[in-house]
């Protein structure tokens, strides 16, 4: 069966510090991978998605970047965090339209607080 | 931009009552999905309805889709305290990703 792991679960970082959130998927190959952010009162915002190694699409211009160094690994990074980067970050995966539907499986989330 | 918007933003009901949540979306879709999120956790997929379907059932869940009105509803029958969570609709327009609204926060009072 497939599983998705996301870490760290919680993170408190000062403004201006770097960020690295990691997500890995097990039990599947060539998944589509996604990073969403959930800020208070703002719902889920799609940040990045990737359909293959090294292929990253950005939905919103921001202080963050994403990378996919391996097939089942997706990393969210920032060189210098802003207060506005605080939020709940969710990694997700699916197999895309080839499987008939784009149902997402989410990780448990990473709570980032920037002080 | 956000594709779906859930309504109401918050809903509080007594255990045993039915809960109805609505979702509106803006552009054409090929499917619409409902997800549940317990506090501080990731989203969990509940049910998917395709654009050529009007109604779908899964256990105590009933989903309807009206593509002419670009809206969907999720009905939870005979609610339980364990149904307390936030519920999101995600709309898929043929590309890989889903776009979500702000969710409906459901509180079921024992």
CSV table of C-alpha atoms in Angstrom, one decimal:
chain,number,residue,atom,x,y,z
A,1,UNK,CA,0.0,0.0,0.0
A,2,UNK,CA,1.0,3.6,-0.6
A,3,UNK,CA,2.0,5.9,2.3
A,4,UNK,CA,3.1,9.5,2.4
A,5,UNK,CA,5.4,10.9,5.0
A,6,UNK,CA,5.9,14.6,5.8
A,7,UNK,CA,8.3,16.2,8.2
A,8,UNK,CA,8.9,18.0,10.5
A,9,UNK,CA,5.4,18.0,12.0
A,10,UNK,CA,6.0,21.3,13.7
A,11,UNK,CA,8.6,24.0,13.2
A,12,UNK,CA,9.2,27.4,14.8
A,13,UNK,CA,11.6,29.6,12.9
A,14,UNK,CA,12.8,33.2,13.2
A,15,UNK,CA,12.2,35.6,10.4
A,16,UNK,CA,15.0,35.5,7.9
A,17,UNK,CA,16.0,31.9,8.6
A,18,UNK,CA,15.9,29.2,5.9
A,19,UNK,CA,13.3,26.5,5.6
A,20,UNK,CA,13.2,22.9,4.4
A,21,UNK,CA,10.1,20.7,4.5
A,22,UNK,CA,10.4,17.2,3.1
A,23,UNK,CA,7.8,14.8,1.8
A,24,UNK,CA,8.2,11.3,0.6
A,25,UNK,CA,5.8,8.8,-0.9
A,26,UNK,CA,6.2,5.0,-0.7
A,27,UNK,CA,4.6,2.2,-2.6
A,28,UNK,CA,4.1,3.9,-5.9
A,29,UNK,CA,6.2,5.2,-8.8
A,30,UNK,CA,6.0,8.5,-10.8
A,31,UNK,CA,3.4,10.1,-8.6
A,32,UNK,CA,2.3,13.7,-9.1
A,33,UNK,CA,3.3,15.6,-6.0
A,34,UNK,CA,1.8,18.8,-4.5
A,35,UNK,CA,2.5,21.4,-1.8
A,36,UNK,CA,-0.5,23.2,-0.4
A,37,UNK,CA,-0.5,25.9,2.3
A,38,UNK,CA,-3.4,26.4,4.7
A,39,UNK,CA,-3.3,29.8,6.4
A,40,UNK,CA,-5.7,30.8,9.0
A,41,UNK,CA,-9.1,31.6,7.5
A,42,UNK,CA,-7.8,31.3,3.9
A,43,UNK,CA,-8.4,27.7,2.9
A,44,UNK,CA,-6.0,25.6,0.9
A,45,UNK,CA,-3.8,27.3,-1.5
A,46,UNK,CA,-1.8,25.3,-4.1
A,47,UNK,CA,1.8,26.4,-4.1
A,48,UNK,CA,3.7,23.9,-6.3
A,49,UNK,CA,3.1,20.7,-8.2
A,50,UNK,CA,5.4,18.3,-9.9
A,51,UNK,CA,4.6,15.6,-12.5
A,52,UNK,CA,8.2,14.2,-12.6
A,53,UNK,CA,11.7,14.5,-11.4
A,54,UNK,CA,13.0,18.1,-11.8
A,55,UNK,CA,9.6,19.3,-13.1
A,56,UNK,CA,8.2,22.0,-10.9
A,57,UNK,CA,5.2,24.2,-11.6
A,58,UNK,CA,4.5,27.2,-9.4
A,59,UNK,CA,1.0,28.4,-8.9
A,60,UNK,CA,1.7,31.5,-6.8
A,61,UNK,CA,4.8,33.8,-6.9
A,62,UNK,CA,6.2,33.8,-3.4
A,63,UNK,CA,9.1,33.5,-1.1
A,64,UNK,CA,9.2,29.7,-1.4
A,65,UNK,CA,10.6,27.2,-3.9
A,66,UNK,CA,10.2,23.5,-4.4
A,67,UNK,CA,12.4,20.7,-5.7
A,68,UNK,CA,12.0,17.1,-6.7
A,69,UNK,CA,15.4,15.5,-6.5
A,70,UNK,CA,14.0,11.9,-6.6
A,71,UNK,CA,10.9,10.4,-8.0
A,72,UNK,CA,9.1,10.1,-4.7
A,73,UNK,CA,10.7,13.1,-2.8
A,74,UNK,CA,9.3,16.6,-2.8
A,75,UNK,CA,11.0,19.4,-0.9
A,76,UNK,CA,9.7,22.9,0.0
A,77,UNK,CA,12.3,25.5,0.8
A,78,UNK,CA,12.9,29.1,1.5
A,79,UNK,CA,16.1,31.0,1.8
A,80,UNK,CA,14.7,33.7,4.1
A,81,UNK,CA,11.4,33.2,5.9
A,82,UNK,CA,8.8,36.0,6.2
A,83,UNK,CA,6.2,36.3,8.9
A,84,UNK,CA,3.6,35.7,6.2
A,85,UNK,CA,5.1,32.2,5.5
A,86,UNK,CA,3.5,30.9,8.8
A,87,UNK,CA,0.9,28.3,8.1
A,88,UNK,CA,0.1,24.6,7.8
A,89,UNK,CA,1.8,23.0,4.9
A,90,UNK,CA,0.4,19.9,3.3
A,91,UNK,CA,2.1,17.6,0.9
A,92,UNK,CA,-0.1,15.4,-1.3
A,93,UNK,CA,0.1,13.0,-4.2
A,94,UNK,CA,-2.0,11.3,-6.9
A,95,UNK,CA,-1.5,9.4,-10.0
A,96,UNK,CA,-3.1,12.0,-12.3
A,97,UNK,CA,-5.7,11.5,-14.9
A,98,UNK,CA,-4.2,8.2,-16.2
A,99,UNK,CA,-5.8,6.5,-13.2
A,100,UNK,CA,-9.2,7.9,-14.1
A,101,UNK,CA,-9.5,10.6,-11.4
A,102,UNK,CA,-7.2,12.9,-9.6
A,103,UNK,CA,-8.0,11.9,-6.0
A,104,UNK,CA,-5.4,13.3,-3.6
A,105,UNK,CA,-3.8,11.6,-0.7
A,106,UNK,CA,-2.5,14.1,1.9
A,107,UNK,CA,0.3,13.9,4.4
A,108,UNK,CA,-0.3,14.8,8.0
A,109,UNK,CA,1.0,18.3,7.5
A,110,UNK,CA,3.8,20.5,8.9
A,111,UNK,CA,2.9,23.5,11.1
A,112,UNK,CA,5.3,26.4,10.5
A,113,UNK,CA,5.4,29.4,12.8
A,114,UNK,CA,7.6,32.2,11.9
A,115,UNK,CA,8.4,34.6,14.7
B,1,UNK,CA,-7.4,31.6,-7.6
B,2,UNK,CA,-9.7,29.5,-5.5
B,3,UNK,CA,-12.1,27.4,-7.6
B,4,UNK,CA,-14.5,26.2,-4.9
B,5,UNK,CA,-16.3,28.0,-2.1
B,6,UNK,CA,-18.0,26.1,0.7
B,7,UNK,CA,-21.1,27.3,2.5
B,8,UNK,CA,-21.8,27.8,5.4
B,9,UNK,CA,-18.4,28.6,6.9
B,10,UNK,CA,-19.4,27.0,10.1
B,11,UNK,CA,-22.3,24.7,11.1
B,12,UNK,CA,-23.2,23.4,14.5
B,13,UNK,CA,-25.8,20.7,14.9
B,14,UNK,CA,-27.0,18.1,17.5
B,15,UNK,CA,-25.9,14.5,17.2
B,16,UNK,CA,-28.4,12.6,15.1
B,17,UNK,CA,-29.3,15.5,12.9
B,18,UNK,CA,-28.4,15.8,9.3
B,19,UNK,CA,-25.7,18.2,8.1
B,20,UNK,CA,-25.7,19.8,4.7
B,21,UNK,CA,-22.8,21.7,3.2
B,22,UNK,CA,-22.7,23.4,-0.1
B,23,UNK,CA,-20.0,24.1,-2.6
B,24,UNK,CA,-19.9,26.4,-5.6
B,25,UNK,CA,-17.2,26.5,-8.3
B,26,UNK,CA,-16.4,28.8,-11.1
B,27,UNK,CA,-15.3,27.0,-14.2
B,28,UNK,CA,-16.1,23.7,-15.9
B,29,UNK,CA,-15.0,20.6,-14.1
B,30,UNK,CA,-14.7,16.9,-14.9
B,31,UNK,CA,-15.1,15.8,-11.3
B,32,UNK,CA,-15.7,17.2,-7.8
B,33,UNK,CA,-14.5,15.7,-4.6
B,34,UNK,CA,-15.2,16.2,-0.9
B,35,UNK,CA,-12.5,15.9,1.7
B,36,UNK,CA,-12.6,15.9,5.5
B,37,UNK,CA,-9.9,17.4,7.8
B,38,UNK,CA,-9.7,16.8,11.5
B,39,UNK,CA,-8.1,19.6,13.4
B,40,UNK,CA,-4.4,19.8,12.8
B,41,UNK,CA,-4.4,16.9,10.4
B,42,UNK,CA,-4.2,16.3,6.7
B,43,UNK,CA,-7.2,16.0,4.4
B,44,UNK,CA,-8.9,12.7,3.8
B,45,UNK,CA,-10.8,11.9,0.6
B,46,UNK,CA,-14.5,11.1,1.2
B,47,UNK,CA,-16.2,10.9,-2.1
B,48,UNK,CA,-15.9,11.8,-5.8
B,49,UNK,CA,-18.6,12.7,-8.2
B,50,UNK,CA,-18.0,13.0,-11.9
B,51,UNK,CA,-19.5,15.8,-14.1
B,52,UNK,CA,-21.9,13.4,-15.8
B,53,UNK,CA,-23.3,12.2,-12.4
B,54,UNK,CA,-26.0,14.0,-10.5
B,55,UNK,CA,-26.0,12.1,-7.2
B,56,UNK,CA,-23.8,9.6,-5.4
B,57,UNK,CA,-24.0,7.8,-2.1
B,58,UNK,CA,-21.4,6.4,0.3
B,59,UNK,CA,-22.6,5.1,3.7
B,60,UNK,CA,-24.1,8.1,5.5
B,61,UNK,CA,-22.8,10.5,2.8
B,62,UNK,CA,-24.8,11.8,-0.1
B,63,UNK,CA,-23.4,14.1,-2.7
B,64,UNK,CA,-25.2,16.0,-5.4
B,65,UNK,CA,-23.8,17.9,-8.4
B,66,UNK,CA,-25.6,20.5,-10.5
B,67,UNK,CA,-23.3,21.5,-13.3
B,68,UNK,CA,-25.8,24.0,-14.6
B,69,UNK,CA,-25.5,25.9,-11.3
B,70,UNK,CA,-21.9,25.0,-10.8
B,71,UNK,CA,-22.7,23.7,-7.3
B,72,UNK,CA,-22.5,20.6,-5.2
B,73,UNK,CA,-23.8,19.6,-1.8
B,74,UNK,CA,-22.7,17.1,0.8
B,75,UNK,CA,-25.2,15.6,3.1
B,76,UNK,CA,-24.2,13.7,6.2
B,77,UNK,CA,-27.1,11.8,7.7
B,78,UNK,CA,-27.5,10.9,11.3
B,79,UNK,CA,-24.5,12.8,12.4
B,80,UNK,CA,-22.2,11.7,15.1
B,81,UNK,CA,-19.8,13.6,17.4
B,82,UNK,CA,-17.0,11.9,15.4
B,83,UNK,CA,-18.1,13.7,12.3
B,84,UNK,CA,-16.8,17.0,13.8
B,85,UNK,CA,-14.3,18.3,11.3
B,86,UNK,CA,-13.8,20.7,8.5
B,87,UNK,CA,-15.1,19.7,5.1
B,88,UNK,CA,-13.7,20.9,1.8
B,89,UNK,CA,-14.7,20.5,-1.8
B,90,UNK,CA,-12.1,20.2,-4.4
B,91,UNK,CA,-12.8,20.7,-8.1
B,92,UNK,CA,-10.9,19.2,-10.9
B,93,UNK,CA,-11.0,20.8,-14.3
B,94,UNK,CA,-9.0,18.3,-16.3
B,95,UNK,CA,-5.6,19.2,-15.2
B,96,UNK,CA,-3.7,17.3,-12.5
B,97,UNK,CA,-4.4,19.4,-9.5
B,98,UNK,CA,-7.5,20.2,-7.4
B,99,UNK,CA,-8.5,23.6,-6.2
B,100,UNK,CA,-10.2,24.0,-2.8
B,101,UNK,CA,-12.3,26.5,-1.0
B,102,UNK,CA,-12.1,27.6,2.7
B,103,UNK,CA,-14.1,24.7,4.0
B,104,UNK,CA,-17.1,24.3,6.3
B,105,UNK,CA,-16.3,23.7,9.9
B,106,UNK,CA,-18.8,21.2,11.3
B,107,UNK,CA,-19.4,20.8,15.0
B,108,UNK,CA,-21.6,17.9,16.1
B,109,UNK,CA,-22.8,18.3,19.7
B,110,UNK,CA,-23.3,15.1,21.7
